[in-house]
């Protein structure tokens, strides 16, 4: 199984130049919000 830190790193790299914030759910899944720095738009990804 891949660690949460590794998953976060992969996601951050995939969504550059956008930035992300993360929440770890009780079931071990990862919720992240993607921010577009040019528009300040937020997209949530379960």
Coordinates of N, CA and C in Angstrom, one line a residue:
X1 N 0.8 -1.2 0.0 CA 0.0 0.0 0.0 C 0.9 1.2 0.0
X2 N 0.5 2.3 -0.7 CA 1.2 3.5 -0.8 C 0.9 4.4 0.3
X3 N 1.9 5.0 0.9 CA 1.7 5.9 2.1 C 0.9 7.2 1.7
X4 N 0.3 7.8 2.7 CA -0.4 9.0 2.4 C 0.5 10.1 2.0
X5 N 1.7 10.2 2.6 CA 2.7 11.2 2.2 C 3.1 11.0 0.7
X6 N 3.3 9.8 0.2 CA 3.6 9.5 -1.1 C 2.4 9.9 -2.1
X7 N 1.2 9.6 -1.7 CA 0.0 10.0 -2.4 C -0.1 11.5 -2.6
X8 N 0.2 12.2 -1.5 CA 0.1 13.7 -1.5 C 1.2 14.2 -2.5
X9 N 2.4 13.7 -2.4 CA 3.4 14.1 -3.3 C 3.0 13.9 -4.8
X10 N 2.5 12.8 -5.1 CA 2.1 12.5 -6.5 C 1.0 13.4 -6.9
X11 N 0.0 13.7 -6.1 CA -1.1 14.6 -6.4 C -0.5 16.0 -6.6
X12 N 0.3 16.5 -5.7 CA 0.9 17.8 -5.8 C 1.7 18.0 -7.2
X13 N 2.4 17.0 -7.5 CA 3.2 17.0 -8.8 C 2.2 17.0 -10.0
X14 N 1.2 16.2 -9.9 CA 0.2 16.2 -11.1 C -0.5 17.4 -11.3
X15 N -0.8 18.2 -10.3 CA -1.6 19.4 -10.4 C -0.8 20.7 -10.4
X16 N 0.5 20.7 -10.5 CA 1.3 21.9 -10.6 C 0.8 22.6 -11.9
X17 N 0.7 23.9 -11.9 CA 1.2 24.9 -10.9 C 0.1 25.2 -9.9
X18 N -1.0 24.5 -9.8 CA -2.0 24.7 -8.8 C -1.5 24.2 -7.5
X19 N -2.1 24.6 -6.4 CA -1.7 24.1 -5.1 C -2.9 23.4 -4.5
X20 N -2.7 22.6 -3.4 CA -3.7 21.7 -2.8 C -3.6 21.7 -1.3
X21 N -4.7 21.5 -0.7 CA -4.8 21.2 0.8 C -5.4 19.9 0.9
X22 N -5.1 19.2 2.0 CA -5.5 17.8 2.2 C -6.2 17.5 3.5
X23 N -7.1 16.6 3.5 CA -7.7 16.0 4.7 C -7.7 14.5 4.6
X24 N -7.3 13.8 5.6 CA -7.3 12.4 5.6 C -8.6 11.9 6.3
X25 N -9.4 11.2 5.6 CA -10.7 10.7 6.2 C -10.5 9.5 7.1
X26 N -11.4 9.2 8.0 CA -11.3 8.1 8.9 C -11.1 6.7 8.2
X27 N -11.6 6.6 7.0 CA -11.4 5.3 6.3 C -10.1 5.2 5.5
X28 N -9.2 6.2 5.7 CA -7.9 6.2 5.1 C -7.9 6.9 3.7
X29 N -9.0 7.3 3.2 CA -9.0 8.0 1.9 C -8.6 9.4 2.1
X30 N -8.2 10.0 1.0 CA -7.7 11.4 1.0 C -8.6 12.3 0.3
X31 N -9.0 13.4 0.9 CA -9.8 14.5 0.3 C -8.9 15.7 0.0
X32 N -8.9 16.2 -1.2 CA -8.1 17.4 -1.4 C -8.8 18.5 -2.1
X33 N -8.4 19.7 -1.9 CA -9.0 20.9 -2.5 C -7.8 21.4 -3.4
X34 N -8.2 21.6 -4.7 CA -7.2 22.2 -5.6 C -7.5 23.7 -5.8
X35 N -6.5 24.5 -5.7 CA -6.6 25.9 -5.9 C -5.9 26.4 -7.1
X36 N -6.6 27.1 -8.0 CA -6.0 27.7 -9.1 C -5.5 29.1 -8.7
X37 N -4.2 29.3 -8.7 CA -3.7 30.6 -8.2 C -4.0 31.8 -9.0
X38 N -4.3 31.6 -10.3 CA -4.6 32.7 -11.2 C -6.1 33.2 -11.0
X39 N -7.0 32.3 -10.6 CA -8.4 32.7 -10.5 C -8.9 32.6 -9.0
X40 N -8.2 32.0 -8.2 CA -8.6 31.7 -6.8 C -9.8 30.7 -6.7
X41 N -10.0 30.0 -7.8 CA -11.1 29.0 -7.9 C -10.6 27.7 -7.1
X42 N -11.6 27.1 -6.4 CA -11.3 25.9 -5.6 C -12.1 24.8 -6.2
X43 N -11.5 23.6 -6.4 CA -12.2 22.4 -6.8 C -11.9 21.3 -5.8
X44 N -13.0 20.6 -5.3 CA -12.9 19.6 -4.3 C -12.9 18.3 -5.0
X45 N -12.0 17.4 -4.6 CA -11.9 16.0 -5.1 C -11.9 15.0 -4.0
X46 N -13.0 14.1 -4.0 CA -13.0 13.1 -3.0 C -12.0 12.0 -3.3

